[in-house]
Amino acid sequence: MVSGAPHPYAEGAPDRRYANPDLLPTDTGEFRWRWWDFAAIWVCVSWSLAYLMLSGMPGQDRFTWPQTLLICGIAQVVVLLPSFLVEHAGDRYGVPFAVFARSAFGVRGAALPALLRFVSACVFFGFQADLGVQGIQLLTGGLGDSDSGGFFSPAYLVFLALQLWIITKGPNGLRRFADLAAPVLIVGLIVALLWASAHGEGPVLPEPARPIGWGADFWLAAAPALASATALFAAVGLTVPDLVHLGSSGRRAEGSGSRLGVGLLLPVLMTGILLYTMALMSMSGYGRDGYSGSLTLHALSGMPGGSLVAATMLIVATLCGNLGLNLVSAGYDLSSTAPSVLGFRGAAVLAALAGTAVAWWARSSSAYEVLSWASLAEGFFGTVSGILVVEYWIVRRTRLRPADLYRAGGPYWYTGGWNWRAVVAFLAGGVLAVGGSSEGAGAGADGPLLPFLSPLDDFGWLVGLVVAGGLYALLTLRGRPARAGD
């Protein structure tokens, strides 16, 4: 670990109620994630998100491709910039997100953002896993209806078993799989693009029939599109710190330049694959309905072995993306709430089973409102980022005492293990961020819980970030100015 970041054992053993080997700083040499390991993860994550982002963007059929890239680029900056600021602590001190959050929310209070993120990850784990099931169905006799076999079908059980097999090998198991999956996916992407360019009939990049132009109409139409893109990036933003902290021991000597390079890989790759996806859609004449796997299958139509290539791409990308986006963060989050009972592997397995159960219940009962509740939870992610950025960069000035993150009675214990200032800022920012959303009124509601906040809905993530961060700074710096020197 870098100078100024002592190991928790330097001042005595950490309290077993708040620590286990998986949550301690990664300075033992166990993890050796390099930039190409992160690039492999980012490739799979980007391909998993690119089509969802494009298909879910309101008015996308009227945007030119530069406009689409601009909207998605702004969404990435809004979400990933504060995420990289939070990631600095994980990289410097080698602690996972849920442990770092104790510096602001308290040793016990950090369970609040951790469980919020855990719930969101579980929901999206189950639904994203369904894409991998469709890939297995492609290999075993046609895509068919994704509902025909349902959850707990042989295809789903096989895919679930693959995910559990990888995650029970720990973060290094994911790293080794990603290093194999990314080259397979990249080869498949190249094959699909070459085949579509040779046999497709559409233009290289989309040309909307009614382009919206660059005037005031564009910015009005871009607001809901930006909100949709930001919502998809919200979970990614708070997942990045958990992945990047795994590389702290391997990059300690390389300094902040390497850290910046690893961080910039994600938006660069994401933008490139967004452009690739638009080109593949345009050249193959494929619409926005469907998912990334069916886009690839359509683009490879007529090519010998095209179904095999599409299925392989879908399976490896979904495995890697689902584990990296959802199970890694969920494993650390759940483990941090009961460290003496659950390690990372056990917590990740429970998260996978919980995600499966939630998705099965939602599908079998037609209760798709569960996705709305997950989106509502993600609306609070901006508030968490704002609080942590202020705590680390302004209040603590990047100086932490990692030993005290694992103990009662230290500077991160606050009152009974909770920091009321962070909770107040979290609730205030969260209400403004999601109160104007229709999801805020509950499943099946016709309108928002607080209609007067509706104008803020399109910018909920940013509103939560600014309001929660600003309020936390006001409460903390005025109430306890001496803490900045801790």
mmCIF file with all atom_site columns, C-alpha atoms in Angstrom, residues 176-272:
data_model
loop_
_atom_site.group_PDB
_atom_site.id
_atom_site.type_symbol
_atom_site.label_atom_id
_atom_site.label_alt_id
_atom_site.label_comp_id
_atom_site.label_asym_id
_atom_site.label_entity_id
_atom_site.label_seq_id
_atom_site.pdbx_PDB_ins_code
_atom_site.Cartn_x
_atom_site.Cartn_y
_atom_site.Cartn_z
_atom_site.occupancy
_atom_site.B_iso_or_equiv
_atom_site.pdbx_formal_charge
_atom_site.auth_seq_id
_atom_site.auth_comp_id
_atom_site.auth_asym_id
_atom_site.auth_atom_id
_atom_site.pdbx_PDB_model_num
ATOM 1  C CA . ARG A 1 176 ? -9.148  -14.925 -15.349 1.00 0.00 ? 176 ARG A CA 1
ATOM 2  C CA . PHE A 1 177 ? -12.521 -15.435 -17.037 1.00 0.00 ? 177 PHE A CA 1
ATOM 3  C CA . ALA A 1 178 ? -12.633 -11.830 -18.303 1.00 0.00 ? 178 ALA A CA 1
ATOM 4  C CA . ASP A 1 179 ? -9.154  -12.201 -19.804 1.00 0.00 ? 179 ASP A CA 1
ATOM 5  C CA . LEU A 1 180 ? -10.510 -15.126 -21.840 1.00 0.00 ? 180 LEU A CA 1
ATOM 6  C CA . ALA A 1 181 ? -13.948 -13.681 -22.577 1.00 0.00 ? 181 ALA A CA 1
ATOM 7  C CA . ALA A 1 182 ? -12.884 -10.283 -23.933 1.00 0.00 ? 182 ALA A CA 1
ATOM 8  C CA . PRO A 1 183 ? -10.792 -11.610 -26.867 1.00 0.00 ? 183 PRO A CA 1
ATOM 9  C CA . VAL A 1 184 ? -13.630 -13.989 -27.800 1.00 0.00 ? 184 VAL A CA 1
ATOM 10 C CA . LEU A 1 185 ? -16.105 -11.118 -27.760 1.00 0.00 ? 185 LEU A CA 1
ATOM 11 C CA . ILE A 1 186 ? -13.822 -8.809  -29.747 1.00 0.00 ? 186 ILE A CA 1
ATOM 12 C CA . VAL A 1 187 ? -13.315 -11.447 -32.479 1.00 0.00 ? 187 VAL A CA 1
ATOM 13 C CA . GLY A 1 188 ? -17.081 -11.931 -32.629 1.00 0.00 ? 188 GLY A CA 1
ATOM 14 C CA . LEU A 1 189 ? -17.664 -8.190  -32.921 1.00 0.00 ? 189 LEU A CA 1
ATOM 15 C CA . ILE A 1 190 ? -15.193 -7.953  -35.801 1.00 0.00 ? 190 ILE A CA 1
ATOM 16 C CA . VAL A 1 191 ? -16.771 -10.912 -37.602 1.00 0.00 ? 191 VAL A CA 1
ATOM 17 C CA . ALA A 1 192 ? -20.266 -9.454  -37.212 1.00 0.00 ? 192 ALA A CA 1
ATOM 18 C CA . LEU A 1 193 ? -19.193 -6.037  -38.496 1.00 0.00 ? 193 LEU A CA 1
ATOM 19 C CA . LEU A 1 194 ? -17.369 -7.484  -41.519 1.00 0.00 ? 194 LEU A CA 1
ATOM 20 C CA . TRP A 1 195 ? -20.280 -9.711  -42.444 1.00 0.00 ? 195 TRP A CA 1
ATOM 21 C CA . ALA A 1 196 ? -22.820 -6.894  -42.054 1.00 0.00 ? 196 ALA A CA 1
ATOM 22 C CA . SER A 1 197 ? -20.700 -4.488  -44.093 1.00 0.00 ? 197 SER A CA 1
ATOM 23 C CA . ALA A 1 198 ? -20.421 -7.034  -46.921 1.00 0.00 ? 198 ALA A CA 1
ATOM 24 C CA . HIS A 1 199 ? -24.034 -8.242  -46.915 1.00 0.00 ? 199 HIS A CA 1
ATOM 25 C CA . GLY A 1 200 ? -25.994 -5.420  -45.299 1.00 0.00 ? 200 GLY A CA 1
ATOM 26 C CA . GLU A 1 201 ? -28.047 -2.924  -47.266 1.00 0.00 ? 201 GLU A CA 1
ATOM 27 C CA . GLY A 1 202 ? -28.159 0.023   -44.899 1.00 0.00 ? 202 GLY A CA 1
ATOM 28 C CA . PRO A 1 203 ? -25.827 3.011   -44.480 1.00 0.00 ? 203 PRO A CA 1
ATOM 29 C CA . VAL A 1 204 ? -22.696 2.681   -42.390 1.00 0.00 ? 204 VAL A CA 1
ATOM 30 C CA . LEU A 1 205 ? -24.152 4.902   -39.650 1.00 0.00 ? 205 LEU A CA 1
ATOM 31 C CA . PRO A 1 206 ? -27.811 5.722   -38.956 1.00 0.00 ? 206 PRO A CA 1
ATOM 32 C CA . GLU A 1 207 ? -29.430 8.559   -40.862 1.00 0.00 ? 207 GLU A CA 1
ATOM 33 C CA . PRO A 1 208 ? -32.728 9.523   -39.188 1.00 0.00 ? 208 PRO A CA 1
ATOM 34 C CA . ALA A 1 209 ? -35.620 10.322  -41.520 1.00 0.00 ? 209 ALA A CA 1
ATOM 35 C CA . ARG A 1 210 ? -36.532 13.382  -39.429 1.00 0.00 ? 210 ARG A CA 1
ATOM 36 C CA . PRO A 1 211 ? -33.285 14.696  -37.916 1.00 0.00 ? 211 PRO A CA 1
ATOM 37 C CA . ILE A 1 212 ? -33.888 16.969  -34.977 1.00 0.00 ? 212 ILE A CA 1
ATOM 38 C CA . GLY A 1 213 ? -31.085 19.435  -35.693 1.00 0.00 ? 213 GLY A CA 1
ATOM 39 C CA . TRP A 1 214 ? -28.891 21.241  -33.170 1.00 0.00 ? 214 TRP A CA 1
ATOM 40 C CA . GLY A 1 215 ? -31.230 24.008  -32.046 1.00 0.00 ? 215 GLY A CA 1
ATOM 41 C CA . ALA A 1 216 ? -33.338 24.389  -28.939 1.00 0.00 ? 216 ALA A CA 1
ATOM 42 C CA . ASP A 1 217 ? -35.465 21.404  -29.963 1.00 0.00 ? 217 ASP A CA 1
ATOM 43 C CA . PHE A 1 218 ? -32.453 19.130  -29.626 1.00 0.00 ? 218 PHE A CA 1
ATOM 44 C CA . TRP A 1 219 ? -31.714 20.165  -26.050 1.00 0.00 ? 219 TRP A CA 1
ATOM 45 C CA . LEU A 1 220 ? -35.368 19.745  -25.078 1.00 0.00 ? 220 LEU A CA 1
ATOM 46 C CA . ALA A 1 221 ? -35.429 16.253  -26.573 1.00 0.00 ? 221 ALA A CA 1
ATOM 47 C CA . ALA A 1 222 ? -32.022 15.421  -25.144 1.00 0.00 ? 222 ALA A CA 1
ATOM 48 C CA . ALA A 1 223 ? -33.126 15.894  -21.513 1.00 0.00 ? 223 ALA A CA 1
ATOM 49 C CA . PRO A 1 224 ? -35.189 12.669  -21.189 1.00 0.00 ? 224 PRO A CA 1
ATOM 50 C CA . ALA A 1 225 ? -32.662 10.809  -23.320 1.00 0.00 ? 225 ALA A CA 1
ATOM 51 C CA . LEU A 1 226 ? -29.878 11.956  -21.011 1.00 0.00 ? 226 LEU A CA 1
ATOM 52 C CA . ALA A 1 227 ? -31.933 10.865  -17.984 1.00 0.00 ? 227 ALA A CA 1
ATOM 53 C CA . SER A 1 228 ? -32.354 7.395   -19.477 1.00 0.00 ? 228 SER A CA 1
ATOM 54 C CA . ALA A 1 229 ? -28.649 7.055   -20.256 1.00 0.00 ? 229 ALA A CA 1
ATOM 55 C CA . THR A 1 230 ? -27.665 8.339   -16.815 1.00 0.00 ? 230 THR A CA 1
ATOM 56 C CA . ALA A 1 231 ? -29.973 5.840   -15.108 1.00 0.00 ? 231 ALA A CA 1
ATOM 57 C CA . LEU A 1 232 ? -28.256 2.971   -16.917 1.00 0.00 ? 232 LEU A CA 1
ATOM 58 C CA . PHE A 1 233 ? -24.834 4.253   -15.872 1.00 0.00 ? 233 PHE A CA 1
ATOM 59 C CA . ALA A 1 234 ? -25.837 4.824   -12.242 1.00 0.00 ? 234 ALA A CA 1
ATOM 60 C CA . ALA A 1 235 ? -25.162 1.259   -11.126 1.00 0.00 ? 235 ALA A CA 1
ATOM 61 C CA . VAL A 1 236 ? -21.911 1.184   -13.111 1.00 0.00 ? 236 VAL A CA 1
ATOM 62 C CA . GLY A 1 237 ? -20.707 4.323   -11.365 1.00 0.00 ? 237 GLY A CA 1
ATOM 63 C CA . LEU A 1 238 ? -20.788 2.756   -7.900  1.00 0.00 ? 238 LEU A CA 1
ATOM 64 C CA . THR A 1 239 ? -19.464 -0.583  -9.167  1.00 0.00 ? 239 THR A CA 1
ATOM 65 C CA . VAL A 1 240 ? -16.211 0.840   -10.532 1.00 0.00 ? 240 VAL A CA 1
ATOM 66 C CA . PRO A 1 241 ? -14.637 1.453   -7.090  1.00 0.00 ? 241 PRO A CA 1
ATOM 67 C CA . ASP A 1 242 ? -15.080 -2.187  -6.040  1.00 0.00 ? 242 ASP A CA 1
ATOM 68 C CA . LEU A 1 243 ? -13.356 -3.439  -9.166  1.00 0.00 ? 243 LEU A CA 1
ATOM 69 C CA . VAL A 1 244 ? -10.573 -0.859  -9.221  1.00 0.00 ? 244 VAL A CA 1
ATOM 70 C CA . HIS A 1 245 ? -9.610  -1.418  -5.578  1.00 0.00 ? 245 HIS A CA 1
ATOM 71 C CA . LEU A 1 246 ? -8.536  -4.927  -6.595  1.00 0.00 ? 246 LEU A CA 1
ATOM 72 C CA . GLY A 1 247 ? -5.689  -3.431  -8.586  1.00 0.00 ? 247 GLY A CA 1
ATOM 73 C CA . SER A 1 248 ? -4.284  -1.241  -5.836  1.00 0.00 ? 248 SER A CA 1
ATOM 74 C CA . SER A 1 249 ? -1.588  -3.706  -4.790  1.00 0.00 ? 249 SER A CA 1
ATOM 75 C CA . GLY A 1 250 ? -0.600  -4.377  -8.354  1.00 0.00 ? 250 GLY A CA 1
ATOM 76 C CA . ARG A 1 251 ? -0.292  -0.705  -9.277  1.00 0.00 ? 251 ARG A CA 1
ATOM 77 C CA . ARG A 1 252 ? 1.043   0.859   -6.088  1.00 0.00 ? 252 ARG A CA 1
ATOM 78 C CA . ALA A 1 253 ? 4.331   1.779   -7.741  1.00 0.00 ? 253 ALA A CA 1
ATOM 79 C CA . GLU A 1 254 ? 2.742   3.145   -10.888 1.00 0.00 ? 254 GLU A CA 1
ATOM 80 C CA . GLY A 1 255 ? 1.004   6.089   -9.233  1.00 0.00 ? 255 GLY A CA 1
ATOM 81 C CA . SER A 1 256 ? -1.984  8.153   -10.202 1.00 0.00 ? 256 SER A CA 1
ATOM 82 C CA . GLY A 1 257 ? -1.198  8.140   -13.907 1.00 0.00 ? 257 GLY A CA 1
ATOM 83 C CA . SER A 1 258 ? -1.974  4.462   -14.088 1.00 0.00 ? 258 SER A CA 1
ATOM 84 C CA . ARG A 1 259 ? -5.093  5.025   -11.991 1.00 0.00 ? 259 ARG A CA 1
ATOM 85 C CA . LEU A 1 260 ? -6.298  7.674   -14.419 1.00 0.00 ? 260 LEU A CA 1
ATOM 86 C CA . GLY A 1 261 ? -5.563  5.409   -17.372 1.00 0.00 ? 261 GLY A CA 1
ATOM 87 C CA . VAL A 1 262 ? -7.575  2.538   -15.914 1.00 0.00 ? 262 VAL A CA 1
ATOM 88 C CA . GLY A 1 263 ? -10.468 4.900   -15.246 1.00 0.00 ? 263 GLY A CA 1
ATOM 89 C CA . LEU A 1 264 ? -10.450 6.394   -18.732 1.00 0.00 ? 264 LEU A CA 1
ATOM 90 C CA . LEU A 1 265 ? -10.553 2.961   -20.336 1.00 0.00 ? 265 LEU A CA 1
ATOM 91 C CA . LEU A 1 266 ? -14.242 2.571   -19.493 1.00 0.00 ? 266 LEU A CA 1
ATOM 92 C CA . PRO A 1 267 ? -15.662 5.717   -21.203 1.00 0.00 ? 267 PRO A CA 1
ATOM 93 C CA . VAL A 1 268 ? -13.327 5.278   -24.185 1.00 0.00 ? 268 VAL A CA 1
ATOM 94 C CA . LEU A 1 269 ? -14.389 1.664   -24.721 1.00 0.00 ? 269 LEU A CA 1
ATOM 95 C CA . MET A 1 270 ? -18.030 2.479   -23.993 1.00 0.00 ? 270 MET A CA 1
ATOM 96 C CA . THR A 1 271 ? -18.085 5.251   -26.601 1.00 0.00 ? 271 THR A CA 1
ATOM 97 C CA . GLY A 1 272 ? -16.372 3.042   -29.169 1.00 0.00 ? 272 GLY A CA 1
#
